[in-house]
mmCIF file of C-alpha atoms in Angstrom:
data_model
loop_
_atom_site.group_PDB
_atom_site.id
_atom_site.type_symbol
_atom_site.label_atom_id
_atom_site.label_comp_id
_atom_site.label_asym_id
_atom_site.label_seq_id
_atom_site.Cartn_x
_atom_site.Cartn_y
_atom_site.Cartn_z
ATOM 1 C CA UNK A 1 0.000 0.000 0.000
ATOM 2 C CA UNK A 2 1.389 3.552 -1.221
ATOM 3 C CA UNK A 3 2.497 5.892 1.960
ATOM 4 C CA UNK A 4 0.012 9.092 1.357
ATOM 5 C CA UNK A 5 3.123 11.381 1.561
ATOM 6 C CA UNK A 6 4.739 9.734 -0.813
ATOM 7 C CA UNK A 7 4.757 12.051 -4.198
ATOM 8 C CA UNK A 8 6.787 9.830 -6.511
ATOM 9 C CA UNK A 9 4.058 8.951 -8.953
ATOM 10 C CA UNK A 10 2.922 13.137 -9.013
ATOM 11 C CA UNK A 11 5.589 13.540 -11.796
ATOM 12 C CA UNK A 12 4.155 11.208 -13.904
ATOM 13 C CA UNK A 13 0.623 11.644 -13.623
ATOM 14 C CA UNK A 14 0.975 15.790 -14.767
ATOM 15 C CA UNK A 15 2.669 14.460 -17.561
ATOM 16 C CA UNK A 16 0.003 11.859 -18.633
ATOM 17 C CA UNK A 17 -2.406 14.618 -18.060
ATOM 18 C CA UNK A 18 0.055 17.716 -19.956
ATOM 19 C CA UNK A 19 -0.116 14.907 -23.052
ATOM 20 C CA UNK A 20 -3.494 14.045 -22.774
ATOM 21 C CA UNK A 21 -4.456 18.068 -23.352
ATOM 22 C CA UNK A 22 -2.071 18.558 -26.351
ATOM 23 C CA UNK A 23 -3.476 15.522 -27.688
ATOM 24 C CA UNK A 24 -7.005 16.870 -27.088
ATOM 25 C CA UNK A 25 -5.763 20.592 -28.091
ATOM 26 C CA UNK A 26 -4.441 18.751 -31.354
ATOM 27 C CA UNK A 27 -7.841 16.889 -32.433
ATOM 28 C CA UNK A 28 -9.518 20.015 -31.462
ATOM 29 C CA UNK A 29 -7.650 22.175 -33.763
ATOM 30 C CA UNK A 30 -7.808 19.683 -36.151
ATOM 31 C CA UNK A 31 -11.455 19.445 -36.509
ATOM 32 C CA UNK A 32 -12.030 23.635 -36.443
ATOM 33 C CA UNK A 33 -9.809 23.632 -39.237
ATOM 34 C CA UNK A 34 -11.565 21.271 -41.520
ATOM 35 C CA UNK A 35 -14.832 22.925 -40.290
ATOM 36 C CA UNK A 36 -13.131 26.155 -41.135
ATOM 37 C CA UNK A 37 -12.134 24.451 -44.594
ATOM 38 C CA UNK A 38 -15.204 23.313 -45.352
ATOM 39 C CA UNK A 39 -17.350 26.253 -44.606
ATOM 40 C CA UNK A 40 -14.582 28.161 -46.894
ATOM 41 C CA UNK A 41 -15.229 25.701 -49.614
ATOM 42 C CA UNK A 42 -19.222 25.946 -49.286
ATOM 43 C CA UNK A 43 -19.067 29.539 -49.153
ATOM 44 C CA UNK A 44 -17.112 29.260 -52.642
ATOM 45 C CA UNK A 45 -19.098 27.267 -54.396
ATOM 46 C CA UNK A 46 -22.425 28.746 -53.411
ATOM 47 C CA UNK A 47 -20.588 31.963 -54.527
ATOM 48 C CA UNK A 48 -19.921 30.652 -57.938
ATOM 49 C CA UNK A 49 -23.732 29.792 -58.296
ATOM 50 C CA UNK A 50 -24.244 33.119 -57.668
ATOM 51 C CA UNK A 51 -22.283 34.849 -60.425
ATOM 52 C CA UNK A 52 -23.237 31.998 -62.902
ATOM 53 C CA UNK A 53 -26.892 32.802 -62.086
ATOM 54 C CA UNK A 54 -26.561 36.325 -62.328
ATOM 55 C CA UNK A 55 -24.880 36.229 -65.856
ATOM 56 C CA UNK A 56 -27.206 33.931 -66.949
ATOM 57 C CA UNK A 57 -29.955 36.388 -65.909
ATOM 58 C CA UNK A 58 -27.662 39.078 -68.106
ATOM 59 C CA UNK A 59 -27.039 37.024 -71.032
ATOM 60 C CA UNK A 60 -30.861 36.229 -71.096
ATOM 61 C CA UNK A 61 -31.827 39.986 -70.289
ATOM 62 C CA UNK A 62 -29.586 41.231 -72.905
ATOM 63 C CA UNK A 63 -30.826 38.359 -75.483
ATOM 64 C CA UNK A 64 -34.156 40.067 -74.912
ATOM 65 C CA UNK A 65 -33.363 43.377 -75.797
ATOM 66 C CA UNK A 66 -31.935 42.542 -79.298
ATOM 67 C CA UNK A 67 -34.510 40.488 -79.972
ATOM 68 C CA UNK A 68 -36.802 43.684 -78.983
ATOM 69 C CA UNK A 69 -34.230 46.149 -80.566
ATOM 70 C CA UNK A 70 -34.258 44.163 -83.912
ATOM 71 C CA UNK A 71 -37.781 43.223 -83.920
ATOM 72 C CA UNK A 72 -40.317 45.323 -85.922
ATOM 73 C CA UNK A 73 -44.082 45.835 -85.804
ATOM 74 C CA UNK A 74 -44.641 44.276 -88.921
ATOM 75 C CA UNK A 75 -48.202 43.780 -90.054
ATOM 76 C CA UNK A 76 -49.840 40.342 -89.310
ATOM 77 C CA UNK A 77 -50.857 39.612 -93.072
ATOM 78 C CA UNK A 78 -49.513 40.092 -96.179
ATOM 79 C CA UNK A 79 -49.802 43.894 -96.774
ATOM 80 C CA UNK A 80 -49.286 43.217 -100.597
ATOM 81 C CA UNK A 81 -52.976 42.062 -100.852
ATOM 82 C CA UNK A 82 -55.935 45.049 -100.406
ATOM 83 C CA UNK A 83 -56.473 45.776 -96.811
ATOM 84 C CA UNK A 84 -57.724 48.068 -94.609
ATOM 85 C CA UNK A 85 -54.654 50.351 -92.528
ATOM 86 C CA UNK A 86 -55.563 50.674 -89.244
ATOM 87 C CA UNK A 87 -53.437 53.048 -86.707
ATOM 88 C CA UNK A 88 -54.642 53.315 -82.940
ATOM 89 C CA UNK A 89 -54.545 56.970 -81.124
ATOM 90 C CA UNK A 90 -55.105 55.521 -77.248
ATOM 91 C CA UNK A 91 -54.647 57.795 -73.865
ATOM 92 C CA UNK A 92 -53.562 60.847 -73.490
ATOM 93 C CA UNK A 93 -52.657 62.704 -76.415
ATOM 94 C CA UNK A 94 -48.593 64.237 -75.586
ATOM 95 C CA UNK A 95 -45.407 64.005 -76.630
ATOM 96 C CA UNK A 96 -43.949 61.655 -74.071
ATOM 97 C CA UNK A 97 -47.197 59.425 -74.729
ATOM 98 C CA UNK A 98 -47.688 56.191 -76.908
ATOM 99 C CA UNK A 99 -49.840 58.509 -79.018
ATOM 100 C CA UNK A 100 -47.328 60.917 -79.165
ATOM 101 C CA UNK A 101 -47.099 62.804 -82.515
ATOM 102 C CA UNK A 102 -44.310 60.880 -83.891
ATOM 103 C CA UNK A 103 -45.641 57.609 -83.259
ATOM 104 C CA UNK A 104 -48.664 58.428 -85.074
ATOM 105 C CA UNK A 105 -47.346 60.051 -87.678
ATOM 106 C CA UNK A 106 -44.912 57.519 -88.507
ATOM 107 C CA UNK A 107 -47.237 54.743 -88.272
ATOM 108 C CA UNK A 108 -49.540 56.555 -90.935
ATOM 109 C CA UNK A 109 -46.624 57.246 -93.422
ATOM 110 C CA UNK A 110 -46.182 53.113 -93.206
ATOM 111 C CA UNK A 111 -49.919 52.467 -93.471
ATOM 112 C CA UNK A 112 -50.466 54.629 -96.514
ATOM 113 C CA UNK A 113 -46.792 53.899 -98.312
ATOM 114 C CA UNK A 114 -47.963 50.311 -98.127
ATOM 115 C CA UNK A 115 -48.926 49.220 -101.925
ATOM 116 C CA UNK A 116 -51.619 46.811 -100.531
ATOM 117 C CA UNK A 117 -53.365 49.660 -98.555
ATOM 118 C CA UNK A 118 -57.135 50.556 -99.395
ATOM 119 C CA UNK A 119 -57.258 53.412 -96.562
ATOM 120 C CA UNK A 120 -56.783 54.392 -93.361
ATOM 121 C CA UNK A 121 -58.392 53.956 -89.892
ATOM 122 C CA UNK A 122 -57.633 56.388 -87.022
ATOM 123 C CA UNK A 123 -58.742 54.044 -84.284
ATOM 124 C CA UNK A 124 -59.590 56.895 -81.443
ATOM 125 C CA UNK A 125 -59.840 56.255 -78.154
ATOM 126 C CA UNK A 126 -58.700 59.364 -76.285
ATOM 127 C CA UNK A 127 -59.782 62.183 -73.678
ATOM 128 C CA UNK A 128 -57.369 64.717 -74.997
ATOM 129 C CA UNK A 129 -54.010 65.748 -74.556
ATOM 130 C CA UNK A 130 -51.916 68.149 -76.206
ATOM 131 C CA UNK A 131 -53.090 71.244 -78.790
ATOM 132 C CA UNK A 132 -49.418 70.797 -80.366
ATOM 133 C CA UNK A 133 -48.962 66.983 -80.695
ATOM 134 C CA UNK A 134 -52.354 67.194 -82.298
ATOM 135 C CA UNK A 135 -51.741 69.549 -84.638
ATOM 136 C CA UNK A 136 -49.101 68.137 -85.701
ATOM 137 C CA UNK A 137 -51.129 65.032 -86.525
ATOM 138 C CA UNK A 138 -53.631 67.014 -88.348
ATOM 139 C CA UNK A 139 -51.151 68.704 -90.766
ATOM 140 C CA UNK A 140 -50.272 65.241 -91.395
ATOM 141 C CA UNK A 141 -53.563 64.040 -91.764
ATOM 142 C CA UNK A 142 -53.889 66.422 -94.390
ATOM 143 C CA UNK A 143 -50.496 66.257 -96.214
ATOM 144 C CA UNK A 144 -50.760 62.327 -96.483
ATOM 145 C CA UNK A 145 -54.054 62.527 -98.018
ATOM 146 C CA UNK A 146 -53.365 64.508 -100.784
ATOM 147 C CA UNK A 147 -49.623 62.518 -101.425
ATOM 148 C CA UNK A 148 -51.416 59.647 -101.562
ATOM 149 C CA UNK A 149 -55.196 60.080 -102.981
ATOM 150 C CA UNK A 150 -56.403 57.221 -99.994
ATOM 151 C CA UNK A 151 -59.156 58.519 -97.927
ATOM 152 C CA UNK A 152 -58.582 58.470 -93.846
ATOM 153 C CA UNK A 153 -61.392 57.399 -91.683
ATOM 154 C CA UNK A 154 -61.547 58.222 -87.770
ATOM 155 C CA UNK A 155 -63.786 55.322 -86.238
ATOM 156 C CA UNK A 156 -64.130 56.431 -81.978
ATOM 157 C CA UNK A 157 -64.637 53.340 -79.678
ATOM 158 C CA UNK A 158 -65.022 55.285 -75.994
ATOM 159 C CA UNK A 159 -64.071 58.592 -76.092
ATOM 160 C CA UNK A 160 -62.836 61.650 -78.755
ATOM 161 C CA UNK A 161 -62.701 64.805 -77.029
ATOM 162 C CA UNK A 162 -60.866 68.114 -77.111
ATOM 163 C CA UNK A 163 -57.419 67.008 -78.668
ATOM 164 C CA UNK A 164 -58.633 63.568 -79.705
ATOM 165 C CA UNK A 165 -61.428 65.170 -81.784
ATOM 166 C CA UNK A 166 -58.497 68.237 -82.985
ATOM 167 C CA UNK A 167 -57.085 64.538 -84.773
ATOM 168 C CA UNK A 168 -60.394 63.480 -86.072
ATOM 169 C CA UNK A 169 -61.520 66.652 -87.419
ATOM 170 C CA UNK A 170 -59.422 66.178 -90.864
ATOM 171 C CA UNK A 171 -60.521 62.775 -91.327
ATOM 172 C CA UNK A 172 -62.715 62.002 -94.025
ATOM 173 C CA UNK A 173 -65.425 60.553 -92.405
ATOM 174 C CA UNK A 174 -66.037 60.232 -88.751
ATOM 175 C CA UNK A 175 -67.567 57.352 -87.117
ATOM 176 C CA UNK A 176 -69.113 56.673 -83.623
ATOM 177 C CA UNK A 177 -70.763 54.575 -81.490
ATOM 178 C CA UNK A 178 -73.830 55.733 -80.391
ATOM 179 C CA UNK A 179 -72.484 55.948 -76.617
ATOM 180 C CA UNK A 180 -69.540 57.604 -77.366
ATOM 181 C CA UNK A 181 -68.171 60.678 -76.045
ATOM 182 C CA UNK A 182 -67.279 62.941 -78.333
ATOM 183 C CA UNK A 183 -66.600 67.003 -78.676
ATOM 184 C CA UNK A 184 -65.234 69.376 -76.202
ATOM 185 C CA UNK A 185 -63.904 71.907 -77.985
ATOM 186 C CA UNK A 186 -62.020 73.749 -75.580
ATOM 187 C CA UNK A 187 -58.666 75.134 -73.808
ATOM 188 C CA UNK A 188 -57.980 74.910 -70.394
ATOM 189 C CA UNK A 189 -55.081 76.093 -68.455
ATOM 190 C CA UNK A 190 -55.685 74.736 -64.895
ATOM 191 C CA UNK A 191 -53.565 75.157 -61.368
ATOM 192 C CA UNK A 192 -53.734 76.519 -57.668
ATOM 193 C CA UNK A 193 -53.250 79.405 -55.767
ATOM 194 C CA UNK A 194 -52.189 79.183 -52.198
ATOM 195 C CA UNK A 195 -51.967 82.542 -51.356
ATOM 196 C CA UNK A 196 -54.415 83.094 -48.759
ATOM 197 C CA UNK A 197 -53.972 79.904 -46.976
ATOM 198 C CA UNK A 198 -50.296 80.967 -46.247
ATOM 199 C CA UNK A 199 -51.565 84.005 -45.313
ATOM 200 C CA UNK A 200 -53.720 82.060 -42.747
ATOM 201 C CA UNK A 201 -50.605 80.293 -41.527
ATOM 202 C CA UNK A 202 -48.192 83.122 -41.473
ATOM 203 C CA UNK A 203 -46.173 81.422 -44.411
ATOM 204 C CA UNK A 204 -43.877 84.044 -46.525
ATOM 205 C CA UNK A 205 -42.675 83.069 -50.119
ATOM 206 C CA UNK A 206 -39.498 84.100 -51.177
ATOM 207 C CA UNK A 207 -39.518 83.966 -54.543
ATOM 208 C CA UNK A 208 -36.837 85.715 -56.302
ATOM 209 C CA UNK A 209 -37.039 86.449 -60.250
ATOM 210 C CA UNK A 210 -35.612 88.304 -63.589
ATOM 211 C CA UNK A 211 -38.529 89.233 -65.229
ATOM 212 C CA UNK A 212 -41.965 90.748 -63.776
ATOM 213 C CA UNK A 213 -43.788 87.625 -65.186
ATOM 214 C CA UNK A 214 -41.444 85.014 -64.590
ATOM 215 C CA UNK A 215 -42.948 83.914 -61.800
ATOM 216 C CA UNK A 216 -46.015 83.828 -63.670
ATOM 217 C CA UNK A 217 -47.172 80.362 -63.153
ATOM 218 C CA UNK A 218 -45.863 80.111 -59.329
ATOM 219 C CA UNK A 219 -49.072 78.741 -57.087
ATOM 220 C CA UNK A 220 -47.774 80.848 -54.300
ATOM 221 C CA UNK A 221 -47.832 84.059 -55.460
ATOM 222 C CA UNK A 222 -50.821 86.193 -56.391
ATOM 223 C CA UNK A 223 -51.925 86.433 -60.076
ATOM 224 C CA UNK A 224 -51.984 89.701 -61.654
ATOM 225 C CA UNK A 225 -54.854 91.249 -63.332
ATOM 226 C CA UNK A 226 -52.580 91.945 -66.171
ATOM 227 C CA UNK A 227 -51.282 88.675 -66.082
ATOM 228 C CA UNK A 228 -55.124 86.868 -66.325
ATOM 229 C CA UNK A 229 -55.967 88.724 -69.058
ATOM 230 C CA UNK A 230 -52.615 87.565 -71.180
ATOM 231 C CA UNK A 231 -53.319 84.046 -70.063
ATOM 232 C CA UNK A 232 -56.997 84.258 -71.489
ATOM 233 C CA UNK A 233 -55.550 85.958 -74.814
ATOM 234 C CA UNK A 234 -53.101 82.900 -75.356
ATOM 235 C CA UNK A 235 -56.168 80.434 -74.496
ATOM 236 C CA UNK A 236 -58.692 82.207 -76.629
ATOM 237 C CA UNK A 237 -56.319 82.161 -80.050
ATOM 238 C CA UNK A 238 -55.762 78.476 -79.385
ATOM 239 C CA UNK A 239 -59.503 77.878 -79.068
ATOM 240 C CA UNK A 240 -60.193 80.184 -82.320
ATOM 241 C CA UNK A 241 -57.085 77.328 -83.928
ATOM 242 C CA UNK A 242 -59.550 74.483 -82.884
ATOM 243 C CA UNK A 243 -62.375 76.346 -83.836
ATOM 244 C CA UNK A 244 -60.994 76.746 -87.188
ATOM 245 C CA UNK A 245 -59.581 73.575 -87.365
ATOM 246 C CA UNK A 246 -62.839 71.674 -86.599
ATOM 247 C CA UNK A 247 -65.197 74.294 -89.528
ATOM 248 C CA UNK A 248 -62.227 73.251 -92.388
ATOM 249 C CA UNK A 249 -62.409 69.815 -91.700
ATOM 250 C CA UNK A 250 -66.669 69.411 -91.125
ATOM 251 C CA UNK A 251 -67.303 72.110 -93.431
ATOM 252 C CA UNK A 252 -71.104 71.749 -94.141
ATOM 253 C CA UNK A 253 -71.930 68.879 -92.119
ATOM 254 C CA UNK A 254 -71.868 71.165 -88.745
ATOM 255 C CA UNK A 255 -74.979 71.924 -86.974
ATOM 256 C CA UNK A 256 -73.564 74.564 -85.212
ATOM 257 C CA UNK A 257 -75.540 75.683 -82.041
ATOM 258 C CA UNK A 258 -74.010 78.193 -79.332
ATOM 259 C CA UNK A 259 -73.190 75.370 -76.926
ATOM 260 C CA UNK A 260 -70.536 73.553 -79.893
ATOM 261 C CA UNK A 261 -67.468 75.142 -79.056
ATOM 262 C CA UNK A 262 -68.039 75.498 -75.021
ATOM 263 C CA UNK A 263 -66.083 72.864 -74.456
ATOM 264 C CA UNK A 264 -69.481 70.657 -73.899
ATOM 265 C CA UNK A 265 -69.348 67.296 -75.499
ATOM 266 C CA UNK A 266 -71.793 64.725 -76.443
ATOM 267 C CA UNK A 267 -72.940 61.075 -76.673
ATOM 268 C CA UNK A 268 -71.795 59.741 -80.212
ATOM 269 C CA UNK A 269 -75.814 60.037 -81.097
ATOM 270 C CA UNK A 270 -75.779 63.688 -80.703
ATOM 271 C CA UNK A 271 -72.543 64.068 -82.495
ATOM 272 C CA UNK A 272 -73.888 62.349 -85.557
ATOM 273 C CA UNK A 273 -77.364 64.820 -85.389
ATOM 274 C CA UNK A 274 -74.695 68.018 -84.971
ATOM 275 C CA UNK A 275 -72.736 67.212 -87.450
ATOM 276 C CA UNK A 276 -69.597 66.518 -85.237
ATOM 277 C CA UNK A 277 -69.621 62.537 -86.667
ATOM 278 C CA UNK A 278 -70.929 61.048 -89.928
ATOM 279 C CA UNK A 279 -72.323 57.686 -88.686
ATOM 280 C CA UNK A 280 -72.343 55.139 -86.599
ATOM 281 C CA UNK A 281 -69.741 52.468 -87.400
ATOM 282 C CA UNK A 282 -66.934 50.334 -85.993
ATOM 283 C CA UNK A 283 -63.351 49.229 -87.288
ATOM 284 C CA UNK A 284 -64.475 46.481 -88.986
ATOM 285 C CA UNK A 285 -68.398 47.460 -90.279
ATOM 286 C CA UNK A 286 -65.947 50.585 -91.933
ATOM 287 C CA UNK A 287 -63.078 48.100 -93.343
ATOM 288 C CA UNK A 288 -65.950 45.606 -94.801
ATOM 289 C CA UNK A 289 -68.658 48.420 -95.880
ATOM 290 C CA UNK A 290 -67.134 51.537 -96.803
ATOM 291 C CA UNK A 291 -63.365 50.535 -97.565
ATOM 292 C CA UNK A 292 -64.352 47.314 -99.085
ATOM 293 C CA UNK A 293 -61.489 45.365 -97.810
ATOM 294 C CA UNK A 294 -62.622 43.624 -94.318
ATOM 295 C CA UNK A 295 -58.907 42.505 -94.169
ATOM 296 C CA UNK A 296 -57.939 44.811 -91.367
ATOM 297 C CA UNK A 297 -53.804 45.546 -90.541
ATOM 298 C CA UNK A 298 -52.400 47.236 -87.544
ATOM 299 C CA UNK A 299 -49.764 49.615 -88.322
ATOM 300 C CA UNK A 300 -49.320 51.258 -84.938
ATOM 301 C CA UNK A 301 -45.574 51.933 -83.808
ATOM 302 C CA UNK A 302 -45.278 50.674 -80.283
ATOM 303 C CA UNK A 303 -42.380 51.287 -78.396
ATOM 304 C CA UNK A 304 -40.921 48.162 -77.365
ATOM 305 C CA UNK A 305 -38.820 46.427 -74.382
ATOM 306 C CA UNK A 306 -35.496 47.978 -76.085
ATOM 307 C CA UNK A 307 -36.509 51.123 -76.345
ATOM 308 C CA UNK A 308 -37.884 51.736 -72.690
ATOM 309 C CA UNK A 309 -34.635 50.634 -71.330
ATOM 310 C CA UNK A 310 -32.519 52.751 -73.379
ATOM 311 C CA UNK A 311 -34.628 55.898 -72.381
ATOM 312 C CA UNK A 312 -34.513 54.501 -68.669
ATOM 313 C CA UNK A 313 -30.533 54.354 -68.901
ATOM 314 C CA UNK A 314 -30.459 57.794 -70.732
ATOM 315 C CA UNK A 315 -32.474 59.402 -68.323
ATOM 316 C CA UNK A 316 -30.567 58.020 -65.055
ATOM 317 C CA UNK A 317 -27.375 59.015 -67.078
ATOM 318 C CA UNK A 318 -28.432 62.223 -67.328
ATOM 319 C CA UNK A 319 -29.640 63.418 -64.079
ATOM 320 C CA UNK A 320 -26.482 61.826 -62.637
ATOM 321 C CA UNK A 321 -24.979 64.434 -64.830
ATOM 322 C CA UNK A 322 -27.025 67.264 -63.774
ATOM 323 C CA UNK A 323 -26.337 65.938 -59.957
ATOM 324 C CA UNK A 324 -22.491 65.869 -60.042
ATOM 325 C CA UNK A 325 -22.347 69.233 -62.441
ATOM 326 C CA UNK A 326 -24.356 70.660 -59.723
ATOM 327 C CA UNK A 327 -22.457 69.428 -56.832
ATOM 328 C CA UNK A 328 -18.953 70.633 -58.720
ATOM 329 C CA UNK A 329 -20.607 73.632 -59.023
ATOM 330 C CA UNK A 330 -22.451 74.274 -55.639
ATOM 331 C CA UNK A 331 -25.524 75.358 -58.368
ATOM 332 C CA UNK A 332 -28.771 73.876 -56.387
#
């Protein structure tokens, strides 16, 4: 039996014990590491699924937008045989719109240029929009149909007021359905004034300007009595335009009354009994009864996938510009 002060065997045993800890420090380390290693490698290959992903999702993005940038809106039958050319005029009339002025126009120069082409359909369905981009379209309108010697129908399906019916006006023939809505020929020139509220609340505008009347517009200053009367000038020559516009185009088929050129408009029923419309028709009873050719083919210029992402890219491009030009400059 071992004597209890005897401390031979304590040398021994703190070595067993210092070797069993580096062994276990060892296998320890060991395993981190090829955790460590392994997470690395997992990390890298889920990585590399990431960037092939994403430049598949490029290559197939950018596969897209040739195909969009090389694709044309080419008419779904053979435009060599007689047809009826249709071009729609939908929303708001404006130059930033899909029935801007050079979409429409360009679409008619295709419709009527086309050998195969009987005549044309101005498909309107519109509330308005802008007196320019319209005008535009008329003078078109006009010029085409004498280049060309095809007549140009306007058949409405909802709706062909104030800039809308500015279009229609030097069609041919203008056709309705009986609910329609159709007429107000008018100008507006709408906005707010704020003045007296900030009054209320003690609010001051600082405006500062070169020019009495640049500050024309501002809803937080107070109109002038000058000023009102130059804005009613401007609006009543563009209404005498549509005015003038609508007479050349109707000629003797107006009705007029005192209410015509209010700005009032009417159901395509009362257009037809004023003279505003012809008849009552739709794209295809005009393409099989009056053109002749019931084959109808769209010729409307849509802007495509392509072209939406180039304007996207041009316009982020170009208020970065503006941003760092005005940041070099201190301009805000």
């Amino acid at each position: 039996m071992q004597d209890p002060l005897d401390n031979t065997s304590a040398p021994a045993s703190n070595e067993s014990v210092k070797a069993a800890a580096a062994a276990l420090d060892e296998g320890w380390a060991r395993d981190t590491l090829a955790q460590l290693a392994f997470a690395n490698l997992n990390e890298q290959k889920t990585a590399r699924r990431w960037k092939v992903g994403l430049r598949m999702a490029w290559l197939l993005l950018l596969a897209l937008v040739f195909w969009q940038a090389f694709s044309f809106n080419s008419p779904t039958s053979n435009p060599s045989l007689p047809h009826t050319a249709m071009v729609s005029i939908v929303g708001e009339i404006g130059s930033e719109t899909q029935a801007s002025a050079e979409n429409v126009m360009t679409s008619m120069r295709l419709a009527l240029e086309d050998s195969g082409s009987q005549a044309l359909v101005l498909l309107i369905n519109s509330p308005g929009g802008s007196p320019v981009q319209a005008g535009l379209i008329n003078d078109e309108i006009v010029r085409l149909r004498a280049l060309h010697n095809k007549p140009i129908y306007a058949v409405v399906e909802e709706s062909c007021a104030s800039a809308a019916y500015y279009i229609a006006a030097a069609a041919d023939q203008i056709y309705v359905d009986k609910a329609s809505i159709v007429g107000s020929i008018g100008v507006l020139m709408d906005g707010f004034g704020f003045t007296g509220l900030m009054d209320k609340l003690g609010v001051e505008r600082r405006l500062m300007t070169a020019g009495a009347n640049k500050g024309f517009l501002d809803p937080f200053s107070p109109q002038t009595e000058a000023q009102r009367k130059h804005a009613q000038a401007m609006l009543d020559q563009i209404h005498t335009q549509f005015i003038d516009v609508v007479k050349k185009g109707r000629g003797d088929r107006l009705k007029e009354t005192p209410e015509m050129f209010s700005g009032l408009f009417w159901s395509g029923q009362q257009a037809v009994d004023l003279g505003l419309a012809d008849s009552l028709g739709s794209l295809d009873g005009v393409a099989r009864e009056v053109v002749k050719a019931p084959d109808v083919i769209d010729y409307t210029q849509r802007e495509n996938v392509a072209e939406r992402l180039v304007k996207r890219f041009g316009a982020a491009v170009g208020e970065g510009s503006v941003r760092a030009v005005r940041a070099s400059t201190g301009l805000r």
